[in-house]
XYZ file of C-alpha atoms in Angstrom:
316
model
C 0.000 0.000 0.000
C 2.801 2.225 0.909
C 4.474 1.175 -2.255
C 1.380 1.873 -4.072
C 1.046 5.263 -2.401
C 4.646 5.880 -3.019
C 4.128 4.771 -6.528
C 1.046 6.909 -6.734
C 2.949 9.872 -5.470
C 5.674 9.348 -8.047
C 3.048 9.034 -10.747
C 1.385 12.325 -9.837
C 4.692 14.167 -9.850
C 5.594 12.640 -13.159
C 2.250 13.671 -14.747
C 2.727 17.249 -13.474
C 6.132 17.614 -15.121
C 4.894 16.022 -18.356
C 1.755 18.070 -18.768
C 3.368 21.480 -18.068
C 5.711 21.568 -21.112
C 2.931 20.214 -23.305
C 0.585 23.049 -22.366
C 3.358 25.619 -22.917
C 4.126 24.185 -26.339
C 0.475 24.314 -27.383
C 0.180 27.950 -26.363
C 3.254 28.799 -28.492
C 1.805 27.032 -31.522
C -1.494 28.885 -31.174
C 0.321 32.214 -30.904
C 2.435 31.582 -34.017
C -0.625 30.468 -35.979
C -2.501 33.631 -34.966
C 0.441 35.825 -35.998
C 0.695 34.065 -39.363
C -3.017 34.429 -40.086
C -3.214 38.083 -39.070
C 0.013 39.217 -40.777
C -0.564 41.083 -44.121
C 0.658 39.415 -47.346
C 3.568 41.783 -47.893
C 5.100 39.840 -50.789
C 1.823 39.785 -52.732
C 1.439 43.535 -52.434
C 4.969 44.151 -53.602
C 4.496 41.911 -56.618
C 1.112 43.399 -57.549
C 2.616 46.830 -58.373
C 5.177 46.457 -61.120
C 7.917 48.883 -62.069
C 8.658 49.752 -65.716
C 12.128 50.880 -66.801
C 13.818 51.944 -70.027
C 15.037 48.403 -70.511
C 11.727 46.605 -69.872
C 9.167 49.036 -71.301
C 8.448 46.817 -74.328
C 6.616 44.406 -72.001
C 3.678 46.823 -71.882
C 3.077 46.342 -75.621
C 1.319 43.025 -74.884
C -1.687 42.598 -72.617
C -3.598 45.262 -70.693
C -1.784 47.790 -68.523
C -2.435 50.800 -66.336
C 0.752 52.853 -65.909
C 1.378 55.786 -63.584
C 4.181 58.273 -64.260
C 5.239 60.001 -61.064
C 8.095 61.752 -59.308
C 9.003 61.347 -55.627
C 9.062 65.123 -55.047
C 5.570 65.675 -56.550
C 2.889 66.311 -53.831
C 0.036 65.188 -56.110
C 1.900 61.954 -56.825
C 2.366 61.334 -53.115
C -1.369 61.734 -52.520
C -2.153 59.270 -55.295
C 0.153 56.488 -54.082
C -2.263 55.030 -51.513
C -5.155 54.711 -53.993
C -2.816 53.401 -56.676
C -1.516 50.644 -54.403
C -5.049 49.612 -53.453
C -5.905 49.519 -57.151
C -2.832 47.373 -57.805
C -4.120 44.760 -55.322
C -7.090 44.198 -57.640
C -4.996 43.998 -60.787
C -4.347 40.271 -60.707
C -8.041 39.448 -60.182
C -9.036 41.682 -63.109
C -6.274 40.492 -65.417
C -4.680 43.943 -65.628
C -1.036 44.791 -64.997
C -0.650 47.816 -62.717
C 2.711 49.581 -63.039
C 4.498 52.792 -62.168
C 7.381 54.762 -63.691
C 9.691 57.102 -61.786
C 10.481 59.811 -64.356
C 13.504 60.991 -62.360
C 15.111 57.567 -62.774
C 13.739 56.751 -66.247
C 14.184 59.889 -68.410
C 13.912 57.849 -71.601
C 10.331 56.856 -70.805
C 9.515 60.433 -69.851
C 10.508 61.541 -73.348
C 8.962 58.528 -75.041
C 5.524 59.353 -73.584
C 5.973 63.169 -73.588
C 5.220 63.565 -69.870
C 4.423 67.235 -69.277
C 2.468 66.964 -66.019
C 2.565 64.722 -62.967
C 1.059 62.360 -62.199
C 0.138 61.063 -65.669
C -1.721 57.777 -66.169
C -1.860 55.757 -69.372
C -4.000 52.777 -70.312
C -2.505 50.324 -72.780
C -4.267 47.463 -74.523
C -2.152 45.352 -76.918
C 0.107 48.262 -77.821
C -2.674 50.882 -78.181
C -2.219 53.721 -75.682
C -4.872 56.016 -74.231
C -4.410 58.776 -71.689
C -6.536 58.497 -68.538
C -8.359 61.753 -67.736
C -10.855 60.658 -65.041
C -10.965 60.911 -61.265
C -8.082 59.387 -59.352
C -9.622 57.042 -56.840
C -9.506 53.286 -56.556
C -13.175 52.869 -57.493
C -12.776 55.094 -60.551
C -9.781 53.089 -61.714
C -11.674 49.820 -61.243
C -14.705 51.159 -63.105
C -12.513 52.427 -65.958
C -11.044 48.976 -66.502
C -13.964 46.724 -65.543
C -16.601 48.617 -67.560
C -14.139 49.208 -70.427
C -14.602 52.934 -70.370
C -11.249 53.239 -72.110
C -12.987 52.407 -75.417
C -14.581 55.866 -75.375
C -11.144 57.536 -75.188
C -9.406 58.368 -78.456
C -6.124 56.452 -78.757
C -2.810 58.141 -79.332
C -1.769 58.492 -82.981
C 0.779 56.026 -84.304
C 3.078 58.969 -85.073
C 3.273 59.747 -81.358
C 3.172 56.167 -80.097
C 6.037 55.147 -77.801
C 7.414 52.701 -80.370
C 7.454 55.187 -83.300
C 10.645 56.635 -84.784
C 9.773 60.101 -83.502
C 9.333 58.939 -79.920
C 12.516 56.873 -80.091
C 14.336 60.071 -81.037
C 12.664 61.932 -78.174
C 13.680 59.193 -75.763
C 17.305 59.445 -76.884
C 17.171 63.239 -76.530
C 15.828 63.022 -72.977
C 18.494 60.487 -72.057
C 21.161 62.790 -73.441
C 19.791 65.753 -71.509
C 19.764 63.740 -68.284
C 23.340 62.603 -68.933
C 24.446 66.196 -69.467
C 22.692 67.264 -66.283
C 24.413 64.549 -64.263
C 27.776 65.513 -65.736
C 27.113 69.157 -64.871
C 26.190 68.281 -61.292
C 29.267 66.066 -60.963
C 31.624 68.784 -62.219
C 30.115 71.541 -60.077
C 29.506 69.543 -56.886
C 32.219 66.888 -56.871
C 35.047 68.540 -58.789
C 34.359 72.101 -57.633
C 34.289 73.601 -61.154
C 32.311 76.875 -61.318
C 29.060 76.927 -63.238
C 30.419 79.144 -66.023
C 33.362 76.771 -66.415
C 30.974 73.856 -66.859
C 29.082 75.830 -69.526
C 32.325 76.533 -71.401
C 33.268 72.850 -71.324
C 29.892 71.808 -72.711
C 30.060 74.532 -75.381
C 33.474 73.375 -76.599
C 32.349 69.755 -76.513
C 29.289 70.654 -78.595
C 31.433 72.568 -81.108
C 33.992 69.813 -81.618
C 31.354 67.095 -81.750
C 29.510 69.084 -84.436
C 32.685 69.436 -86.482
C 33.425 65.728 -86.139
C 29.873 64.824 -87.145
C 30.004 67.133 -90.177
C 33.320 65.625 -91.294
C 31.877 62.148 -90.902
C 28.839 63.086 -93.002
C 31.136 64.458 -95.742
C 33.081 61.202 -95.833
C 29.869 59.188 -96.000
C 28.513 61.366 -98.807
C 31.750 61.055 -100.822
C 31.758 57.317 -100.332
C 28.104 56.863 -101.287
C 28.053 59.452 -104.114
C 31.633 59.881 -105.433
C 32.315 62.913 -107.626
C 33.059 62.569 -111.364
C 36.660 63.664 -110.937
C 37.334 60.904 -108.466
C 35.239 58.144 -110.018
C 36.531 58.649 -113.607
C 40.263 58.114 -114.164
C 40.226 59.556 -117.702
C 38.089 62.555 -116.771
C 40.583 65.113 -118.085
C 41.081 63.231 -121.325
C 37.356 63.196 -121.943
C 37.174 66.873 -121.123
C 39.937 67.739 -123.616
C 38.289 65.587 -126.292
C 34.974 67.355 -125.784
C 36.666 70.773 -125.985
C 38.461 69.812 -129.199
C 35.230 68.539 -130.729
C 33.484 71.757 -129.725
C 36.292 73.853 -131.281
C 36.167 71.868 -134.527
C 32.408 72.289 -134.697
C 32.778 76.032 -134.183
C 35.389 76.270 -136.969
C 33.134 74.347 -139.303
C 30.236 76.689 -138.520
C 32.433 79.727 -139.170
C 33.673 78.212 -142.449
C 30.133 77.558 -143.584
C 29.181 81.139 -142.692
C 32.144 82.467 -144.710
C 31.146 80.295 -147.644
C 27.636 81.687 -147.586
C 28.989 85.275 -147.568
C 31.231 84.488 -150.569
C 28.261 83.017 -152.420
C 26.257 86.178 -151.703
C 29.081 88.369 -153.024
C 29.370 86.233 -156.157
C 25.639 86.506 -156.703
C 25.840 90.280 -156.324
C 28.675 90.484 -158.857
C 26.738 88.300 -161.263
C 23.686 90.567 -160.882
C 25.813 93.646 -161.554
C 27.362 92.028 -164.620
C 23.920 91.081 -165.867
C 22.698 94.655 -165.437
C 25.787 95.948 -167.153
C 25.270 93.620 -170.111
C 21.697 94.680 -170.379
C 22.728 98.313 -170.355
C 25.183 97.608 -173.106
C 22.666 95.716 -175.179
C 19.990 98.331 -174.793
C 16.442 98.396 -173.519
C 14.479 95.300 -172.623
C 12.790 95.413 -176.016
C 16.138 95.132 -177.759
C 16.233 98.773 -178.878
C 19.325 100.816 -178.168
C 19.035 103.451 -175.507
C 18.724 107.033 -176.610
C 21.977 108.859 -176.990
C 20.574 111.988 -175.335
C 21.403 110.654 -171.936
C 25.104 110.971 -172.642
C 26.275 108.375 -170.091
C 29.669 106.794 -170.675
C 30.331 103.198 -169.866
C 32.309 104.054 -166.766
C 29.689 106.487 -165.457
C 26.943 104.007 -166.099
C 28.794 101.333 -164.215
C 29.343 103.640 -161.213
C 25.692 104.613 -161.254
C 24.593 100.959 -161.178
C 27.030 100.156 -158.364
C 25.885 103.196 -156.367
C 22.236 102.256 -156.705
C 23.097 98.745 -155.550
C 24.913 100.031 -152.465
C 21.974 102.314 -151.587
C 19.573 99.357 -151.766
C 21.873 97.283 -149.538
C 22.060 100.167 -147.019
C 18.291 100.464 -146.886
C 17.902 96.722 -146.399
C 20.407 96.690 -143.539
């Protein structure tokens, strides 16, 4: 009995030490389960709002997207962030990709979409872009996508689409301007160069780069469209041959003109001789001319020649 009591006492003490850790362990499991269930899905929220960069912007050309262009220093953008994140949580359920673009970090996209005000929101459906102009609340965003209100908005022209040649040029220009700005800030803030010194450096760089580009264009033009002097080895020989042919043709023309003048003079002499013979023979009827006129042969000849010269002077 004592043994049994002793044994019973040992059993009670053993059950006390066994049940205490078990109860403590169960309370810990319940606490961890409650924390897990009540903790917000942070990873899902981070993945629901995507970020578009200059290197990944072509992804928005497929599927349906809602894209916000913002800047961290913009007060209106800061007010919109809460509603935009709530809207992004619904994106996966609606089959829409919700994204944002920081224009201070992605100047190429700022130029590609011609962002002139912040925040700016675009809707994209299979590469067709439309600018959102409605109210900026979560419910308005959901209604715009769910009820397909974007169909009533006129899409952007293909000339000004982000994938056009014009917008590619604008993107490159904005990237260049941002690069120049960063270089200017580096020289003035890090190197201690005065502002006017930075302007002089950029002016000289622009001048020399323009000269180099012009020289390159001249070389390309000469290579693509070579001049006649360079492309033809016998250019001077051909030129001399053409000049000789032109000179010979001119001499032939002058010779023909001289021949025509000689023929005219011969015709005039023949006409004078014919008149003279007629005078000697007499009148057209064959009768001799009256002697009362008293003209000698020499005087008659001079008279005929003088009349001929007067007629030529009147004609000229």
